[in-house]
Amino acid sequence: MRPYFDTVLRPATYAERDLILPWRNHPSVRAVSLTTHEIKPEEHAAWWEKRWQTVLIYEDDRGVPAGVVIFNENTWSFYLDTEGLGDRQLAAWMRLEKEAIDYAFGTLGLETLGGETLEENKQVLALHRRFGFKETRRYERLVDGVPKTVVWTERGK
């Protein structure tokens, strides 16, 4: 097992395109995403062509790819391989969040980092609070045609 402090985020390789699609399409991930439809392989491939070089892969404590972190300027998002991680999800969320923050403020040199979370995603909002994110606003957003409350959380370096 790798020590907790080892880097667990790394740049995605082009070949990992099809690895991450089932993670994103998992019902529990889709349920708390800003787009909840099942992403078809063609849609994913088009997105991957544009964005793959900005995708980071999270590796679990065994060194196995188990999640994704995406930065878009000073905004971030992530999801995990919920099925593959099973009951190790909480530990993975915590490791991923710590590493993503370190990456944002270290490697990327950001001064602030923020993101959108659906109000109903209480676990992730609690995780963000634990890592120093503060709620700065709430707003309504259509999520696949349904109005949902989005919580914007942010933290500084």
PDB file of C-alpha atoms in Angstrom, residues 14-154:
ATOM      1  CA  TYR A  14      -5.314   9.151 -24.262  1.00  0.00           C
ATOM      2  CA  ALA A  15      -6.009   5.410 -23.947  1.00  0.00           C
ATOM      3  CA  GLU A  16      -7.998   5.921 -20.706  1.00  0.00           C
ATOM      4  CA  ARG A  17     -10.979   7.423 -22.554  1.00  0.00           C
ATOM      5  CA  ASP A  18     -13.116   4.300 -22.324  1.00  0.00           C
ATOM      6  CA  LEU A  19     -11.993   3.502 -18.766  1.00  0.00           C
ATOM      7  CA  ILE A  20     -13.696   6.543 -17.257  1.00  0.00           C
ATOM      8  CA  LEU A  21     -17.019   6.533 -19.121  1.00  0.00           C
ATOM      9  CA  PRO A  22     -18.599   3.790 -16.940  1.00  0.00           C
ATOM     10  CA  TRP A  23     -17.559   5.750 -13.836  1.00  0.00           C
ATOM     11  CA  ARG A  24     -19.316   8.886 -15.121  1.00  0.00           C
ATOM     12  CA  ASN A  25     -22.378   6.915 -16.200  1.00  0.00           C
ATOM     13  CA  HIS A  26     -22.810   5.098 -12.890  1.00  0.00           C
ATOM     14  CA  PRO A  27     -26.325   5.890 -11.563  1.00  0.00           C
ATOM     15  CA  SER A  28     -25.011   7.275  -8.261  1.00  0.00           C
ATOM     16  CA  VAL A  29     -22.637   9.650 -10.086  1.00  0.00           C
ATOM     17  CA  ARG A  30     -25.267  10.751 -12.601  1.00  0.00           C
ATOM     18  CA  ALA A  31     -27.769  11.396  -9.805  1.00  0.00           C
ATOM     19  CA  VAL A  32     -25.593  14.175  -8.338  1.00  0.00           C
ATOM     20  CA  SER A  33     -24.188  15.562 -11.600  1.00  0.00           C
ATOM     21  CA  LEU A  34     -25.190  18.704 -13.445  1.00  0.00           C
ATOM     22  CA  THR A  35     -26.074  16.511 -16.422  1.00  0.00           C
ATOM     23  CA  THR A  36     -27.864  13.333 -15.448  1.00  0.00           C
ATOM     24  CA  HIS A  37     -28.457  11.629 -18.773  1.00  0.00           C
ATOM     25  CA  GLU A  38     -26.435   8.574 -19.686  1.00  0.00           C
ATOM     26  CA  ILE A  39     -23.545   9.792 -21.771  1.00  0.00           C
ATOM     27  CA  LYS A  40     -23.266   7.868 -25.014  1.00  0.00           C
ATOM     28  CA  PRO A  41     -19.841   6.726 -26.261  1.00  0.00           C
ATOM     29  CA  GLU A  42     -19.934   9.208 -29.177  1.00  0.00           C
ATOM     30  CA  GLU A  43     -20.667  12.152 -26.852  1.00  0.00           C
ATOM     31  CA  HIS A  44     -17.900  11.054 -24.496  1.00  0.00           C
ATOM     32  CA  ALA A  45     -15.435  10.595 -27.373  1.00  0.00           C
ATOM     33  CA  ALA A  46     -16.123  14.127 -28.657  1.00  0.00           C
ATOM     34  CA  TRP A  47     -15.631  15.572 -25.158  1.00  0.00           C
ATOM     35  CA  TRP A  48     -12.469  13.486 -24.672  1.00  0.00           C
ATOM     36  CA  GLU A  49     -10.918  14.759 -27.912  1.00  0.00           C
ATOM     37  CA  LYS A  50     -11.227  18.334 -26.632  1.00  0.00           C
ATOM     38  CA  ARG A  51     -10.434  17.829 -22.946  1.00  0.00           C
ATOM     39  CA  TRP A  52      -8.360  14.699 -22.318  1.00  0.00           C
ATOM     40  CA  GLN A  53      -5.131  16.631 -21.783  1.00  0.00           C
ATOM     41  CA  THR A  54      -6.738  18.523 -18.889  1.00  0.00           C
ATOM     42  CA  VAL A  55      -8.089  15.409 -17.130  1.00  0.00           C
ATOM     43  CA  LEU A  56      -6.324  14.039 -14.082  1.00  0.00           C
ATOM     44  CA  ILE A  57      -6.719  10.436 -12.978  1.00  0.00           C
ATOM     45  CA  TYR A  58      -7.043   9.672  -9.290  1.00  0.00           C
ATOM     46  CA  GLU A  59      -5.307   6.444  -8.243  1.00  0.00           C
ATOM     47  CA  ASP A  60      -6.490   4.684  -5.096  1.00  0.00           C
ATOM     48  CA  ASP A  61      -4.246   3.431  -2.294  1.00  0.00           C
ATOM     49  CA  ARG A  62      -3.375   0.385  -4.415  1.00  0.00           C
ATOM     50  CA  GLY A  63      -2.279   2.517  -7.381  1.00  0.00           C
ATOM     51  CA  VAL A  64      -5.395   1.566  -9.390  1.00  0.00           C
ATOM     52  CA  PRO A  65      -7.188   4.263 -11.448  1.00  0.00           C
ATOM     53  CA  ALA A  66     -10.379   5.050  -9.540  1.00  0.00           C
ATOM     54  CA  GLY A  67     -11.496   8.589 -10.322  1.00  0.00           C
ATOM     55  CA  VAL A  68     -11.230  11.772 -12.325  1.00  0.00           C
ATOM     56  CA  VAL A  69     -10.462  15.404 -11.472  1.00  0.00           C
ATOM     57  CA  ILE A  70     -11.092  18.131 -14.020  1.00  0.00           C
ATOM     58  CA  PHE A  71      -9.926  21.721 -13.652  1.00  0.00           C
ATOM     59  CA  ASN A  72     -11.363  24.480 -15.812  1.00  0.00           C
ATOM     60  CA  GLU A  73      -9.430  27.615 -14.866  1.00  0.00           C
ATOM     61  CA  ASN A  74     -10.213  28.061 -11.145  1.00  0.00           C
ATOM     62  CA  THR A  75     -13.218  25.722 -11.136  1.00  0.00           C
ATOM     63  CA  TRP A  76     -13.023  21.999 -10.493  1.00  0.00           C
ATOM     64  CA  SER A  77     -15.118  18.872 -10.565  1.00  0.00           C
ATOM     65  CA  PHE A  78     -14.537  15.210  -9.843  1.00  0.00           C
ATOM     66  CA  TYR A  79     -16.103  11.783  -9.744  1.00  0.00           C
ATOM     67  CA  LEU A  80     -15.026   8.363  -8.573  1.00  0.00           C
ATOM     68  CA  ASP A  81     -15.340   4.775  -9.707  1.00  0.00           C
ATOM     69  CA  THR A  82     -18.058   4.157  -7.113  1.00  0.00           C
ATOM     70  CA  GLU A  83     -18.523   0.531  -8.050  1.00  0.00           C
ATOM     71  CA  GLY A  84     -14.811  -0.297  -8.061  1.00  0.00           C
ATOM     72  CA  LEU A  85     -14.144   1.483  -4.768  1.00  0.00           C
ATOM     73  CA  GLY A  86     -17.126   0.018  -2.930  1.00  0.00           C
ATOM     74  CA  ASP A  87     -16.860   0.724   0.792  1.00  0.00           C
ATOM     75  CA  ARG A  88     -13.549   2.572   0.277  1.00  0.00           C
ATOM     76  CA  GLN A  89     -15.304   5.616  -1.251  1.00  0.00           C
ATOM     77  CA  LEU A  90     -15.089   7.908   1.773  1.00  0.00           C
ATOM     78  CA  ALA A  91     -11.337   7.420   2.092  1.00  0.00           C
ATOM     79  CA  ALA A  92     -10.986   7.957  -1.665  1.00  0.00           C
ATOM     80  CA  TRP A  93     -13.047  11.181  -1.543  1.00  0.00           C
ATOM     81  CA  MET A  94     -10.819  12.509   1.224  1.00  0.00           C
ATOM     82  CA  ARG A  95      -7.562  11.605  -0.523  1.00  0.00           C
ATOM     83  CA  LEU A  96      -8.795  12.979  -3.830  1.00  0.00           C
ATOM     84  CA  GLU A  97      -9.957  16.275  -2.299  1.00  0.00           C
ATOM     85  CA  LYS A  98      -6.664  16.792  -0.457  1.00  0.00           C
ATOM     86  CA  GLU A  99      -4.626  16.055  -3.568  1.00  0.00           C
ATOM     87  CA  ALA A 100      -6.819  18.182  -5.839  1.00  0.00           C
ATOM     88  CA  ILE A 101      -6.443  21.172  -3.512  1.00  0.00           C
ATOM     89  CA  ASP A 102      -2.666  20.679  -3.368  1.00  0.00           C
ATOM     90  CA  TYR A 103      -2.569  20.406  -7.168  1.00  0.00           C
ATOM     91  CA  ALA A 104      -4.726  23.508  -7.681  1.00  0.00           C
ATOM     92  CA  PHE A 105      -2.697  25.741  -5.382  1.00  0.00           C
ATOM     93  CA  GLY A 106       0.682  24.146  -6.044  1.00  0.00           C
ATOM     94  CA  THR A 107       0.999  22.863  -9.600  1.00  0.00           C
ATOM     95  CA  LEU A 108      -1.597  25.179 -11.143  1.00  0.00           C
ATOM     96  CA  GLY A 109      -0.708  28.165  -8.953  1.00  0.00           C
ATOM     97  CA  LEU A 110      -4.339  29.159  -8.363  1.00  0.00           C
ATOM     98  CA  GLU A 111      -5.284  31.725  -5.724  1.00  0.00           C
ATOM     99  CA  THR A 112      -8.904  30.512  -5.396  1.00  0.00           C
ATOM    100  CA  LEU A 113     -10.685  27.282  -6.215  1.00  0.00           C
ATOM    101  CA  GLY A 114     -14.438  26.836  -6.518  1.00  0.00           C
ATOM    102  CA  GLY A 115     -17.059  24.483  -7.757  1.00  0.00           C
ATOM    103  CA  GLU A 116     -20.736  23.708  -8.154  1.00  0.00           C
ATOM    104  CA  THR A 117     -22.479  21.062  -6.065  1.00  0.00           C
ATOM    105  CA  LEU A 118     -26.149  20.209  -6.082  1.00  0.00           C
ATOM    106  CA  GLU A 119     -27.784  21.144  -2.780  1.00  0.00           C
ATOM    107  CA  GLU A 120     -28.990  17.550  -2.376  1.00  0.00           C
ATOM    108  CA  ASN A 121     -25.408  16.216  -2.479  1.00  0.00           C
ATOM    109  CA  LYS A 122     -24.956  16.636   1.273  1.00  0.00           C
ATOM    110  CA  GLN A 123     -21.949  14.311   1.533  1.00  0.00           C
ATOM    111  CA  VAL A 124     -19.825  16.276  -0.933  1.00  0.00           C
ATOM    112  CA  LEU A 125     -20.870  19.610   0.583  1.00  0.00           C
ATOM    113  CA  ALA A 126     -19.767  18.305   4.008  1.00  0.00           C
ATOM    114  CA  LEU A 127     -16.491  17.088   2.504  1.00  0.00           C
ATOM    115  CA  HIS A 128     -15.836  20.499   0.957  1.00  0.00           C
ATOM    116  CA  ARG A 129     -16.530  22.218   4.303  1.00  0.00           C
ATOM    117  CA  ARG A 130     -14.080  19.855   5.994  1.00  0.00           C
ATOM    118  CA  PHE A 131     -11.387  21.010   3.557  1.00  0.00           C
ATOM    119  CA  GLY A 132     -12.052  24.706   4.096  1.00  0.00           C
ATOM    120  CA  PHE A 133     -14.484  25.494   1.283  1.00  0.00           C
ATOM    121  CA  LYS A 134     -17.134  28.084   2.121  1.00  0.00           C
ATOM    122  CA  GLU A 135     -20.531  28.457   0.537  1.00  0.00           C
ATOM    123  CA  THR A 136     -20.598  31.797  -1.273  1.00  0.00           C
ATOM    124  CA  ARG A 137     -23.917  31.590  -3.109  1.00  0.00           C
ATOM    125  CA  ARG A 138     -26.865  29.444  -4.170  1.00  0.00           C
ATOM    126  CA  TYR A 139     -28.720  29.629  -7.435  1.00  0.00           C
ATOM    127  CA  GLU A 140     -31.184  27.694  -9.519  1.00  0.00           C
ATOM    128  CA  ARG A 141     -29.997  25.825 -12.578  1.00  0.00           C
ATOM    129  CA  LEU A 142     -31.804  23.544 -14.968  1.00  0.00           C
ATOM    130  CA  VAL A 143     -30.398  20.027 -14.714  1.00  0.00           C
ATOM    131  CA  ASP A 144     -31.701  18.107 -17.693  1.00  0.00           C
ATOM    132  CA  GLY A 145     -34.807  20.311 -17.681  1.00  0.00           C
ATOM    133  CA  VAL A 146     -35.453  20.144 -13.925  1.00  0.00           C
ATOM    134  CA  PRO A 147     -34.759  23.225 -11.729  1.00  0.00           C
ATOM    135  CA  LYS A 148     -32.213  22.351  -9.028  1.00  0.00           C
ATOM    136  CA  THR A 149     -30.476  24.409  -6.365  1.00  0.00           C
ATOM    137  CA  VAL A 150     -26.740  24.623  -6.900  1.00  0.00           C
ATOM    138  CA  VAL A 151     -24.340  25.557  -4.102  1.00  0.00           C
ATOM    139  CA  TRP A 152     -21.153  27.348  -5.120  1.00  0.00           C
ATOM    140  CA  THR A 153     -18.301  26.660  -2.703  1.00  0.00           C
ATOM    141  CA  GLU A 154     -14.921  28.305  -2.799  1.00  0.00           C
TER     142      GLU A 154
END
